[in-house]
mmCIF file of C-alpha atoms and ligand atoms in Angstrom:
data_model
loop_
_atom_site.group_PDB
_atom_site.id
_atom_site.type_symbol
_atom_site.label_atom_id
_atom_site.label_comp_id
_atom_site.label_asym_id
_atom_site.label_seq_id
_atom_site.Cartn_x
_atom_site.Cartn_y
_atom_site.Cartn_z
ATOM 1 C CA UNK A 1 -23.346 -7.992 -2.612
ATOM 2 C CA UNK A 2 -19.693 -6.986 -1.028
ATOM 3 C CA UNK A 3 -19.253 -5.850 2.211
ATOM 4 C CA UNK A 4 -19.637 -2.648 3.357
ATOM 5 C CA UNK A 5 -16.235 -2.657 4.577
ATOM 6 C CA UNK A 6 -14.881 -2.740 0.916
ATOM 7 C CA UNK A 7 -16.454 -0.379 -0.446
ATOM 8 C CA UNK A 8 -14.248 2.487 -0.265
ATOM 9 C CA UNK A 9 -11.407 0.263 -1.177
ATOM 10 C CA UNK A 10 -9.669 0.089 -4.347
ATOM 11 C CA UNK A 11 -6.014 -0.045 -6.113
ATOM 12 C CA UNK A 12 -3.868 2.266 -5.024
ATOM 13 C CA UNK A 13 -3.181 5.606 -7.706
ATOM 14 C CA UNK A 14 0.093 3.788 -8.596
ATOM 15 C CA UNK A 15 -0.860 0.539 -9.524
ATOM 16 C CA UNK A 16 -3.127 1.953 -12.013
ATOM 17 C CA UNK A 17 -1.157 4.107 -13.261
ATOM 18 C CA UNK A 18 1.443 1.693 -13.502
ATOM 19 C CA UNK A 19 -1.266 -0.449 -15.301
ATOM 20 C CA UNK A 20 -1.778 2.086 -17.925
ATOM 21 C CA UNK A 21 1.500 3.238 -18.726
ATOM 22 C CA UNK A 22 2.081 -1.076 -19.400
ATOM 23 C CA UNK A 23 -0.476 -0.984 -21.906
ATOM 24 C CA UNK A 24 1.200 2.194 -23.494
ATOM 25 C CA UNK A 25 4.434 0.533 -23.522
ATOM 26 C CA UNK A 26 3.072 -2.526 -25.103
ATOM 27 C CA UNK A 27 2.061 -0.276 -28.521
ATOM 28 C CA UNK A 28 4.925 0.702 -28.352
ATOM 29 C CA UNK A 29 5.496 4.028 -26.184
ATOM 30 C CA UNK A 30 8.718 4.906 -25.112
ATOM 31 C CA UNK A 31 7.613 5.407 -21.287
ATOM 32 C CA UNK A 32 9.759 6.798 -18.756
ATOM 33 C CA UNK A 33 8.606 5.289 -14.970
ATOM 34 C CA UNK A 34 8.979 7.605 -12.233
ATOM 35 C CA UNK A 35 6.061 6.732 -10.632
ATOM 36 C CA UNK A 36 6.383 3.399 -8.988
ATOM 37 C CA UNK A 37 8.189 4.409 -5.689
ATOM 38 C CA UNK A 38 11.216 1.387 -5.469
ATOM 39 C CA UNK A 39 14.769 1.402 -5.477
ATOM 40 C CA UNK A 40 15.842 1.072 -9.419
ATOM 41 C CA UNK A 41 18.957 -0.686 -8.169
ATOM 42 C CA UNK A 42 19.154 -4.537 -7.828
ATOM 43 C CA UNK A 43 19.355 -6.663 -4.744
ATOM 44 C CA UNK A 44 22.408 -6.775 -3.424
ATOM 45 C CA UNK A 45 24.206 -10.319 -4.811
ATOM 46 C CA UNK A 46 25.040 -11.291 -0.609
ATOM 47 C CA UNK A 47 21.219 -10.699 0.083
ATOM 48 C CA UNK A 48 20.319 -12.537 -3.156
ATOM 49 C CA UNK A 49 22.831 -15.443 -1.954
ATOM 50 C CA UNK A 50 21.398 -15.646 1.334
ATOM 51 C CA UNK A 51 17.751 -15.775 0.524
ATOM 52 C CA UNK A 52 19.174 -19.221 -2.397
ATOM 53 C CA UNK A 53 21.165 -20.859 0.127
ATOM 54 C CA UNK A 54 18.058 -20.532 2.818
ATOM 55 C CA UNK A 55 16.321 -22.308 0.638
ATOM 56 C CA UNK A 56 18.360 -24.852 -0.261
ATOM 57 C CA UNK A 57 18.863 -24.974 3.931
ATOM 58 C CA UNK A 58 15.005 -26.039 3.816
ATOM 59 C CA UNK A 59 14.180 -22.946 5.044
ATOM 60 C CA UNK A 60 10.678 -23.378 3.324
ATOM 61 C CA UNK A 61 8.803 -24.512 5.931
ATOM 62 C CA UNK A 62 5.698 -22.298 8.310
ATOM 63 C CA UNK A 63 7.743 -20.629 11.119
ATOM 64 C CA UNK A 64 6.708 -18.650 14.261
ATOM 65 C CA UNK A 65 4.400 -15.867 13.569
ATOM 66 C CA UNK A 66 6.101 -13.438 15.437
ATOM 67 C CA UNK A 67 9.759 -13.572 12.922
ATOM 68 C CA UNK A 68 12.850 -16.407 13.044
ATOM 69 C CA UNK A 69 14.453 -15.593 17.154
ATOM 70 C CA UNK A 70 17.929 -15.162 15.472
ATOM 71 C CA UNK A 71 16.177 -12.379 12.792
ATOM 72 C CA UNK A 72 14.747 -10.937 15.873
ATOM 73 C CA UNK A 73 17.306 -10.403 17.688
ATOM 74 C CA UNK A 74 19.314 -9.039 14.859
ATOM 75 C CA UNK A 75 16.476 -6.266 14.443
ATOM 76 C CA UNK A 76 17.123 -5.410 18.114
ATOM 77 C CA UNK A 77 20.019 -4.902 17.635
ATOM 78 C CA UNK A 78 19.740 -2.862 14.861
ATOM 79 C CA UNK A 79 17.385 -0.638 16.420
ATOM 80 C CA UNK A 80 19.479 -0.265 19.114
ATOM 81 C CA UNK A 81 22.185 0.979 17.355
ATOM 82 C CA UNK A 82 20.085 2.852 14.739
ATOM 83 C CA UNK A 83 17.767 4.417 17.179
ATOM 84 C CA UNK A 84 19.951 4.549 20.683
ATOM 85 C CA UNK A 85 16.345 2.604 22.409
ATOM 86 C CA UNK A 86 16.887 -0.586 24.158
ATOM 87 C CA UNK A 87 14.663 -3.258 22.510
ATOM 88 C CA UNK A 88 14.148 -6.693 23.374
ATOM 89 C CA UNK A 89 12.863 -9.726 21.034
ATOM 90 C CA UNK A 90 9.463 -9.621 22.523
ATOM 91 C CA UNK A 91 9.011 -6.086 21.094
ATOM 92 C CA UNK A 92 9.973 -6.973 17.309
ATOM 93 C CA UNK A 93 7.343 -8.324 15.096
ATOM 94 C CA UNK A 94 8.039 -9.512 11.863
ATOM 95 C CA UNK A 95 5.804 -8.940 8.586
ATOM 96 C CA UNK A 96 5.326 -8.745 4.583
ATOM 97 C CA UNK A 97 6.783 -5.429 4.233
ATOM 98 C CA UNK A 98 6.637 -2.279 6.091
ATOM 99 C CA UNK A 99 2.897 -2.449 5.216
ATOM 100 C CA UNK A 100 1.254 -5.540 7.257
ATOM 101 C CA UNK A 101 2.897 -3.834 10.359
ATOM 102 C CA UNK A 102 0.629 -0.749 9.505
ATOM 103 C CA UNK A 103 -2.296 -3.024 8.458
ATOM 104 C CA UNK A 104 -2.341 -4.916 11.755
ATOM 105 C CA UNK A 105 -1.139 -2.549 13.697
ATOM 106 C CA UNK A 106 -4.464 -0.273 12.794
ATOM 107 C CA UNK A 107 -6.812 -3.427 13.088
ATOM 108 C CA UNK A 108 -5.363 -4.102 16.498
ATOM 109 C CA UNK A 109 -6.033 -0.344 18.758
ATOM 110 C CA UNK A 110 -9.060 1.348 16.047
ATOM 111 C CA UNK A 111 -11.876 0.756 17.989
ATOM 112 C CA UNK A 112 -15.451 1.721 15.880
ATOM 113 C CA UNK A 113 -15.001 6.177 16.038
ATOM 114 C CA UNK A 114 -12.051 6.400 17.242
ATOM 115 C CA UNK A 115 -9.637 9.126 15.530
ATOM 116 C CA UNK A 116 -6.558 8.473 13.346
ATOM 117 C CA UNK A 117 -4.335 11.546 12.931
ATOM 118 C CA UNK A 118 -2.322 11.212 10.049
ATOM 119 C CA UNK A 119 -0.077 13.188 7.361
ATOM 120 C CA UNK A 120 -1.244 14.355 4.214
ATOM 121 C CA UNK A 121 -0.027 14.467 1.874
ATOM 122 C CA UNK A 122 0.718 11.091 3.181
ATOM 123 C CA UNK A 123 1.157 7.844 2.428
ATOM 124 C CA UNK A 124 -1.667 6.131 0.396
ATOM 125 C CA UNK A 125 -2.353 2.992 3.040
ATOM 126 C CA UNK A 126 -3.193 5.299 6.188
ATOM 127 C CA UNK A 127 -6.554 6.345 5.320
ATOM 128 C CA UNK A 128 -8.247 3.781 3.953
ATOM 129 C CA UNK A 129 -6.570 0.978 6.715
ATOM 130 C CA UNK A 130 -8.821 3.693 9.624
ATOM 131 C CA UNK A 131 -11.711 3.343 7.610
ATOM 132 C CA UNK A 132 -11.842 -0.504 7.124
ATOM 133 C CA UNK A 133 -10.988 -0.544 11.255
ATOM 134 C CA UNK A 134 -13.918 1.731 11.362
ATOM 135 C CA UNK A 135 -11.886 4.425 12.637
ATOM 136 C CA UNK A 136 -12.134 8.144 11.808
ATOM 137 C CA UNK A 137 -9.196 9.453 9.702
ATOM 138 C CA UNK A 138 -8.617 12.702 10.454
ATOM 139 C CA UNK A 139 -5.452 14.302 7.777
ATOM 140 C CA UNK A 140 -3.706 16.892 8.965
ATOM 141 C CA UNK A 141 -1.430 19.184 6.564
ATOM 142 C CA UNK A 142 2.077 19.135 5.930
ATOM 143 C CA UNK A 143 2.482 22.574 4.027
ATOM 144 C CA UNK A 144 4.521 23.601 1.304
ATOM 145 C CA UNK A 145 6.016 26.670 3.509
ATOM 146 C CA UNK A 146 7.215 24.364 6.246
ATOM 147 C CA UNK A 147 8.924 22.143 4.033
ATOM 148 C CA UNK A 148 6.322 19.771 3.974
ATOM 149 C CA UNK A 149 7.077 19.213 7.827
ATOM 150 C CA UNK A 150 3.967 19.556 10.846
ATOM 151 C CA UNK A 151 2.313 22.147 12.084
ATOM 152 C CA UNK A 152 2.432 21.575 15.219
ATOM 153 C CA UNK A 153 -0.509 23.920 16.794
ATOM 154 C CA UNK A 154 -3.107 22.491 13.863
ATOM 155 C CA UNK A 155 -2.231 18.916 15.312
ATOM 156 C CA UNK A 156 -2.977 20.103 18.846
ATOM 157 C CA UNK A 157 -5.904 21.576 17.332
ATOM 158 C CA UNK A 158 -6.803 18.398 15.960
ATOM 159 C CA UNK A 159 -6.292 16.039 18.889
ATOM 160 C CA UNK A 160 -9.597 14.992 20.489
ATOM 161 C CA UNK A 161 -10.896 12.892 23.486
ATOM 162 C CA UNK A 162 -11.564 10.350 20.488
ATOM 163 C CA UNK A 163 -7.571 10.076 19.339
ATOM 164 C CA UNK A 164 -6.618 6.696 19.693
ATOM 165 C CA UNK A 165 -3.144 7.037 17.183
ATOM 166 C CA UNK A 166 -1.206 9.663 15.760
ATOM 167 C CA UNK A 167 0.833 8.454 12.602
ATOM 168 C CA UNK A 168 4.358 10.515 11.846
ATOM 169 C CA UNK A 169 6.196 9.625 8.717
ATOM 170 C CA UNK A 170 9.683 10.664 8.277
ATOM 171 C CA UNK A 171 11.808 10.654 5.462
ATOM 172 C CA UNK A 172 8.468 11.319 3.997
ATOM 173 C CA UNK A 173 6.488 10.190 0.896
ATOM 174 C CA UNK A 174 5.511 11.815 -0.946
ATOM 175 C CA UNK A 175 7.138 14.994 -0.632
ATOM 176 C CA UNK A 176 10.228 14.221 0.718
ATOM 177 C CA UNK A 177 9.915 16.186 4.066
ATOM 178 C CA UNK A 178 11.544 15.034 7.912
ATOM 179 C CA UNK A 179 10.713 16.246 10.782
ATOM 180 C CA UNK A 180 13.223 18.335 12.926
ATOM 181 C CA UNK A 181 14.131 18.261 15.819
ATOM 182 C CA UNK A 182 12.384 20.667 17.029
ATOM 183 C CA UNK A 183 9.528 18.781 15.454
ATOM 184 C CA UNK A 184 9.731 15.857 17.090
ATOM 185 C CA UNK A 185 10.785 17.084 20.564
ATOM 186 C CA UNK A 186 7.119 19.253 20.153
ATOM 187 C CA UNK A 187 5.308 16.094 19.453
ATOM 188 C CA UNK A 188 6.553 14.421 22.268
ATOM 189 C CA UNK A 189 6.101 17.167 24.580
ATOM 190 C CA UNK A 190 2.051 17.229 23.569
ATOM 191 C CA UNK A 191 2.065 13.748 23.713
ATOM 192 C CA UNK A 192 3.539 12.958 26.568
ATOM 193 C CA UNK A 193 0.478 12.648 29.407
ATOM 194 C CA UNK A 194 -1.775 11.717 26.321
ATOM 195 C CA UNK A 195 -2.986 7.970 26.102
ATOM 196 C CA UNK A 196 -2.173 8.124 22.383
ATOM 197 C CA UNK A 197 -0.613 5.856 20.063
ATOM 198 C CA UNK A 198 1.665 6.760 18.124
ATOM 199 C CA UNK A 199 3.294 5.084 14.732
ATOM 200 C CA UNK A 200 6.087 6.245 13.470
ATOM 201 C CA UNK A 201 6.710 5.427 10.170
ATOM 202 C CA UNK A 202 10.570 5.074 9.420
ATOM 203 C CA UNK A 203 11.281 3.131 6.057
ATOM 204 C CA UNK A 204 12.890 5.310 4.771
ATOM 205 C CA UNK A 205 15.567 6.018 7.360
ATOM 206 C CA UNK A 206 18.421 5.264 5.619
ATOM 207 C CA UNK A 207 17.965 7.505 2.474
ATOM 208 C CA UNK A 208 18.246 10.969 3.899
ATOM 209 C CA UNK A 209 20.803 13.350 2.534
ATOM 210 C CA UNK A 210 21.333 16.339 5.431
ATOM 211 C CA UNK A 211 22.466 15.535 8.917
ATOM 212 C CA UNK A 212 21.330 12.289 11.005
ATOM 213 C CA UNK A 213 18.134 9.933 11.347
ATOM 214 C CA UNK A 214 16.526 10.815 13.951
ATOM 215 C CA UNK A 215 13.036 8.910 15.360
ATOM 216 C CA UNK A 216 10.424 10.321 18.197
ATOM 217 C CA UNK A 217 11.535 7.185 20.346
ATOM 218 C CA UNK A 218 14.354 8.824 21.765
ATOM 219 C CA UNK A 219 11.702 10.746 23.810
ATOM 220 C CA UNK A 220 11.185 10.168 27.700
ATOM 221 C CA UNK A 221 8.306 7.485 27.632
ATOM 222 C CA UNK A 222 7.758 7.674 24.014
ATOM 223 C CA UNK A 223 8.897 4.453 22.795
ATOM 224 C CA UNK A 224 6.010 3.002 25.005
ATOM 225 C CA UNK A 225 4.173 4.751 23.218
ATOM 226 C CA UNK A 226 5.374 4.055 19.693
ATOM 227 C CA UNK A 227 5.248 1.582 17.240
ATOM 228 C CA UNK A 228 8.396 1.868 15.031
ATOM 229 C CA UNK A 229 7.301 0.845 11.123
ATOM 230 C CA UNK A 230 10.845 -0.404 9.698
ATOM 231 C CA UNK A 231 11.009 -2.220 6.043
ATOM 232 C CA UNK A 232 13.904 -3.337 3.918
ATOM 233 C CA UNK A 233 12.214 -2.692 1.023
ATOM 234 C CA UNK A 234 13.630 0.842 0.109
ATOM 235 C CA UNK A 235 17.234 0.437 1.861
ATOM 236 C CA UNK A 236 18.735 -2.556 0.737
ATOM 237 C CA UNK A 237 16.470 -2.724 -2.783
ATOM 238 C CA UNK A 238 14.229 -5.493 -2.202
ATOM 239 C CA UNK A 239 10.607 -4.993 -2.317
ATOM 240 C CA UNK A 240 9.397 -7.779 -4.107
ATOM 241 C CA UNK A 241 11.013 -10.071 -1.282
ATOM 242 C CA UNK A 242 8.152 -8.082 1.011
ATOM 243 C CA UNK A 243 10.137 -8.335 4.447
ATOM 244 C CA UNK A 244 9.412 -5.298 6.961
ATOM 245 C CA UNK A 245 8.853 -4.918 11.224
ATOM 246 C CA UNK A 246 7.750 -3.393 13.488
ATOM 247 C CA UNK A 247 8.698 -2.249 16.939
ATOM 248 C CA UNK A 248 6.240 -2.387 20.159
ATOM 249 C CA UNK A 249 6.017 -2.761 23.838
ATOM 250 C CA UNK A 250 5.227 -6.903 23.892
ATOM 251 C CA UNK A 251 1.478 -6.905 24.557
ATOM 252 C CA UNK A 252 0.781 -5.118 21.376
ATOM 253 C CA UNK A 253 3.154 -7.467 19.587
ATOM 254 C CA UNK A 254 1.263 -10.195 21.097
ATOM 255 C CA UNK A 255 -2.022 -8.650 19.284
ATOM 256 C CA UNK A 256 -0.002 -7.846 16.078
ATOM 257 C CA UNK A 257 1.572 -10.939 15.930
ATOM 258 C CA UNK A 258 -1.967 -12.935 16.164
ATOM 259 C CA UNK A 259 -3.678 -10.659 13.602
ATOM 260 C CA UNK A 260 -0.558 -11.658 11.521
ATOM 261 C CA UNK A 261 -1.253 -15.459 11.938
ATOM 262 C CA UNK A 262 -4.785 -15.238 11.259
ATOM 263 C CA UNK A 263 -3.888 -13.694 7.732
ATOM 264 C CA UNK A 264 -0.340 -15.010 7.066
ATOM 265 C CA UNK A 265 0.261 -17.363 9.271
ATOM 266 C CA UNK A 266 4.249 -16.369 9.015
ATOM 267 C CA UNK A 267 6.633 -14.512 6.891
ATOM 268 C CA UNK A 268 8.698 -17.038 5.040
ATOM 269 C CA UNK A 269 11.597 -17.888 6.933
ATOM 270 C CA UNK A 270 14.223 -18.045 3.362
ATOM 271 C CA UNK A 271 13.032 -14.290 3.325
ATOM 272 C CA UNK A 272 13.758 -13.843 6.917
ATOM 273 C CA UNK A 273 17.544 -15.264 6.460
ATOM 274 C CA UNK A 274 18.172 -13.257 3.819
ATOM 275 C CA UNK A 275 16.816 -10.259 6.218
ATOM 276 C CA UNK A 276 19.438 -11.478 8.528
ATOM 277 C CA UNK A 277 22.544 -10.983 6.208
ATOM 278 C CA UNK A 278 20.931 -7.562 4.757
ATOM 279 C CA UNK A 279 21.244 -6.029 8.252
ATOM 280 C CA UNK A 280 24.485 -7.635 9.538
ATOM 281 C CA UNK A 281 26.768 -7.721 5.739
ATOM 282 C CA UNK A 282 28.125 -5.415 4.527
ATOM 283 C CA UNK A 283 26.422 -1.761 4.497
ATOM 284 C CA UNK A 284 28.713 0.294 2.281
ATOM 285 C CA UNK A 285 26.555 -0.184 -0.622
ATOM 286 C CA UNK A 286 23.562 1.720 1.013
ATOM 287 C CA UNK A 287 26.394 4.999 1.546
ATOM 288 C CA UNK A 288 27.059 4.855 -2.082
ATOM 289 C CA UNK A 289 22.978 3.863 -3.526
ATOM 290 C CA UNK A 290 22.143 7.426 -0.990
ATOM 291 C CA UNK A 291 24.890 9.175 -2.870
ATOM 292 C CA UNK A 292 23.862 7.952 -6.044
ATOM 293 C CA UNK A 293 20.499 9.423 -5.028
ATOM 294 C CA UNK A 294 21.351 12.373 -3.848
ATOM 295 C CA UNK A 295 22.766 13.291 -7.240
ATOM 296 C CA UNK A 296 19.531 12.470 -9.705
ATOM 297 C CA UNK A 297 17.769 14.172 -6.825
ATOM 298 C CA UNK A 298 20.006 17.500 -7.466
ATOM 299 C CA UNK A 299 19.716 16.766 -11.264
ATOM 300 C CA UNK A 300 15.644 16.116 -10.655
ATOM 301 C CA UNK A 301 15.186 19.539 -8.759
ATOM 302 C CA UNK A 302 17.395 21.610 -10.455
ATOM 303 C CA UNK A 303 15.584 20.899 -13.690
ATOM 304 C CA UNK A 304 12.436 20.840 -12.280
ATOM 305 C CA UNK A 305 13.013 24.518 -10.998
ATOM 306 C CA UNK A 306 14.276 25.493 -14.571
ATOM 307 C CA UNK A 307 10.828 24.944 -16.241
ATOM 308 C CA UNK A 308 8.162 27.791 -16.110
ATOM 309 C CA UNK A 309 5.273 27.109 -13.482
ATOM 310 C CA UNK A 310 6.447 24.433 -11.651
ATOM 311 C CA UNK A 311 8.646 25.065 -8.768
ATOM 312 C CA UNK A 312 9.803 22.118 -6.387
ATOM 313 C CA UNK A 313 11.558 22.706 -2.891
ATOM 314 C CA UNK A 314 14.822 20.255 -2.834
ATOM 315 C CA UNK A 315 13.927 16.723 -0.533
ATOM 316 C CA UNK A 316 15.924 16.040 2.579
ATOM 317 C CA UNK A 317 14.855 12.158 2.405
ATOM 318 C CA UNK A 318 13.338 9.302 0.394
ATOM 319 C CA UNK A 319 13.340 8.642 -3.460
ATOM 320 C CA UNK A 320 10.627 11.307 -4.442
ATOM 321 C CA UNK A 321 10.386 15.096 -5.751
ATOM 322 C CA UNK A 322 6.885 16.856 -4.966
ATOM 323 C CA UNK A 323 6.456 19.651 -7.182
ATOM 324 C CA UNK A 324 4.003 22.361 -7.127
ATOM 325 C CA UNK A 325 2.345 22.885 -10.557
ATOM 326 C CA UNK A 326 -0.493 25.600 -9.239
ATOM 327 C CA UNK A 327 0.861 27.565 -11.903
ATOM 328 C CA UNK A 328 0.628 25.489 -14.712
ATOM 329 C CA UNK A 329 -3.348 26.391 -14.548
ATOM 330 C CA UNK A 330 -4.266 22.273 -14.325
ATOM 331 C CA UNK A 331 -5.588 19.597 -11.415
ATOM 332 C CA UNK A 332 -2.863 17.187 -10.639
ATOM 333 C CA UNK A 333 -4.534 14.264 -11.884
ATOM 334 C CA UNK A 334 -5.056 15.932 -15.221
ATOM 335 C CA UNK A 335 -1.598 16.701 -15.769
ATOM 336 C CA UNK A 336 -0.221 13.613 -14.643
ATOM 337 C CA UNK A 337 -2.632 12.385 -17.286
ATOM 338 C CA UNK A 338 -1.409 14.944 -20.113
ATOM 339 C CA UNK A 339 2.009 13.824 -18.982
ATOM 340 C CA UNK A 340 1.674 9.888 -19.410
ATOM 341 C CA UNK A 341 -0.465 10.215 -22.760
ATOM 342 C CA UNK A 342 1.796 12.983 -24.491
ATOM 343 C CA UNK A 343 4.774 12.157 -23.639
ATOM 344 C CA UNK A 344 5.270 9.268 -22.360
ATOM 345 C CA UNK A 345 6.338 10.499 -18.689
ATOM 346 C CA UNK A 346 4.478 8.499 -15.764
ATOM 347 C CA UNK A 347 4.381 10.336 -12.627
ATOM 348 C CA UNK A 348 1.007 10.079 -9.818
ATOM 349 C CA UNK A 349 -1.092 12.792 -9.116
ATOM 350 C CA UNK A 350 -0.803 14.949 -5.807
ATOM 351 C CA UNK A 351 -4.478 14.078 -4.844
ATOM 352 C CA UNK A 352 -3.396 9.719 -4.802
ATOM 353 C CA UNK A 353 -1.790 10.859 -1.465
ATOM 354 C CA UNK A 354 -4.790 13.345 -0.066
ATOM 355 C CA UNK A 355 -7.120 16.421 -0.187
ATOM 356 C CA UNK A 356 -4.370 19.062 0.525
ATOM 357 C CA UNK A 357 -1.831 17.331 -2.247
ATOM 358 C CA UNK A 358 -3.737 18.811 -5.121
ATOM 359 C CA UNK A 359 -1.741 21.150 -7.300
ATOM 360 C CA UNK A 360 1.242 19.049 -6.302
ATOM 361 C CA UNK A 361 2.394 15.664 -8.309
ATOM 362 C CA UNK A 362 5.120 12.775 -7.395
ATOM 363 C CA UNK A 363 8.099 11.762 -9.198
ATOM 364 C CA UNK A 364 10.425 9.677 -8.279
ATOM 365 C CA UNK A 365 14.394 9.648 -8.472
ATOM 366 C CA UNK A 366 14.798 6.598 -8.718
ATOM 367 C CA UNK A 367 15.581 5.853 -11.987
ATOM 368 C CA UNK A 368 19.175 6.836 -14.389
ATOM 369 C CA UNK A 369 20.688 10.155 -14.715
ATOM 370 C CA UNK A 370 19.795 10.027 -18.769
ATOM 371 C CA UNK A 371 16.016 9.044 -17.492
ATOM 372 C CA UNK A 372 15.402 11.768 -15.402
ATOM 373 C CA UNK A 373 17.083 14.121 -17.801
ATOM 374 C CA UNK A 374 15.023 12.787 -20.451
ATOM 375 C CA UNK A 375 12.163 13.128 -18.734
ATOM 376 C CA UNK A 376 12.919 16.778 -18.187
ATOM 377 C CA UNK A 377 12.972 17.579 -21.097
ATOM 378 C CA UNK A 378 9.493 16.043 -22.309
ATOM 379 C CA UNK A 379 7.932 17.579 -18.786
ATOM 380 C CA UNK A 380 9.139 21.398 -20.034
ATOM 381 C CA UNK A 381 7.250 20.464 -23.319
ATOM 382 C CA UNK A 382 4.116 19.713 -21.813
ATOM 383 C CA UNK A 383 4.684 22.611 -19.169
ATOM 384 C CA UNK A 384 5.360 24.603 -22.001
ATOM 385 C CA UNK A 385 2.551 24.364 -23.524
ATOM 386 C CA UNK A 386 0.103 24.708 -20.307
ATOM 387 C CA UNK A 387 1.515 27.995 -19.494
ATOM 388 C CA UNK A 388 0.541 29.286 -22.754
ATOM 389 C CA UNK A 389 -2.554 27.865 -22.773
ATOM 390 C CA UNK A 390 -2.959 29.061 -19.293
ATOM 391 C CA UNK A 391 -1.626 32.820 -20.664
ATOM 392 C CA UNK A 392 -4.522 32.785 -23.056
ATOM 393 C CA UNK A 393 -7.015 32.179 -21.022
ATOM 394 C CA UNK A 394 -6.150 34.334 -18.648
ATOM 395 C CA UNK A 395 -5.436 38.088 -20.227
HETATM 396 N N1 LIG B 1 5.625 2.942 4.415
HETATM 397 C C1 LIG B 1 6.072 4.343 3.469
HETATM 398 C C2 LIG B 1 5.945 5.845 4.292
HETATM 399 C C3 LIG B 1 6.219 3.614 1.927
HETATM 400 O O1 LIG B 1 6.595 4.701 1.635
HETATM 401 C C4 LIG B 1 5.889 2.012 1.963
HETATM 402 C C5 LIG B 1 6.427 2.124 0.530
HETATM 403 O O2 LIG B 1 6.106 2.540 -0.448
HETATM 404 C C6 LIG B 1 5.752 1.606 3.413
HETATM 405 C C7 LIG B 1 5.821 2.303 4.518
HETATM 406 C C8 LIG B 1 6.056 -0.329 3.035
HETATM 407 O O3 LIG B 1 6.414 -0.242 2.108
HETATM 408 P P1 LIG B 1 6.911 -1.794 2.478
HETATM 409 O O4 LIG B 1 5.150 -2.414 2.979
HETATM 410 O O5 LIG B 1 7.406 -2.463 1.014
HETATM 411 O O6 LIG B 1 7.760 -2.315 3.393
#
């Protein structure tokens, strides 16, 4: 009845858990939401005001598919400053969130049978989109022992004649890991002479707690091969406004824009005007919020590590904790359901992020300190019960 190409598609894990949590809430149960990866902060006032003004200024018609030239100018300047590379406005494509850039880029470069390497654990869009393009998904492991960074030898081994695209993501969803300067230079060295596109998902580039953000595009030849995926969703707390962009070489930008036009015609112009305000307006709020995330991260990680059976490495960026729960003896989906059903803590099972992610669960710490503290108490209850049940089984 339906096309074969959609057989593998279903709503992502996050939305399934959110729906279940909402149902429990409607029955009067108290739920702490630690599942959806979005800032709990409000969209800054200056951005909202710019969007409202743009509406009254009649930015409500179709516009250029690639994005308003004045917004693409601002983006090009922003990328020049933050990545230290030259970018022209013909290399910028504006889309409805970073997701649309990921989606259309994969469709634009993958032929049937082409292989796509992507991180596992990793954001849950890379694999289904590859399958949709009739590509072959090839996950590479981000081992916990390496701080959820890459193993360059594994990537070298996984590259074949058919590899067409490699996706990297740093700071990373769901682990909070980051690629080090050495990882990036090893990758750049490995990929320099290869005919492989790189997609560098940098949507968490402004939410980091250690050092400075580094993009693979700063290495020789990498910029021409790389599509930078960026988004205003996380940095500016505006995920519902659906605004993101890609930086890519002009011929690819032309193809990605053509796909985008087929689907959306254009990205709403009043939202793009709000995007100009976001990137050019005052930025202190970003740093202030990052400090708040850092405090919450520390509370969450220290709290998780004090619970028997759970251990969690400190995330370097993004808004997620990815604890190892193997000692609790439950598959990650069962534990996530137990946390939701028994104590009202909504999180996501590691398996929503790939097959190497069994034995982990994801919490976001984009929530208030008091909610995080309360969630930790509740998690401890379930973990303590699981540890004692486990020890009954094994002893
Ligand atoms: N890339 C990663 C790693 C993400 O986690 C997300 C959202 O969760 C996105 C891209 C896309 O975000 P948006 O489409 O809201 O810009």
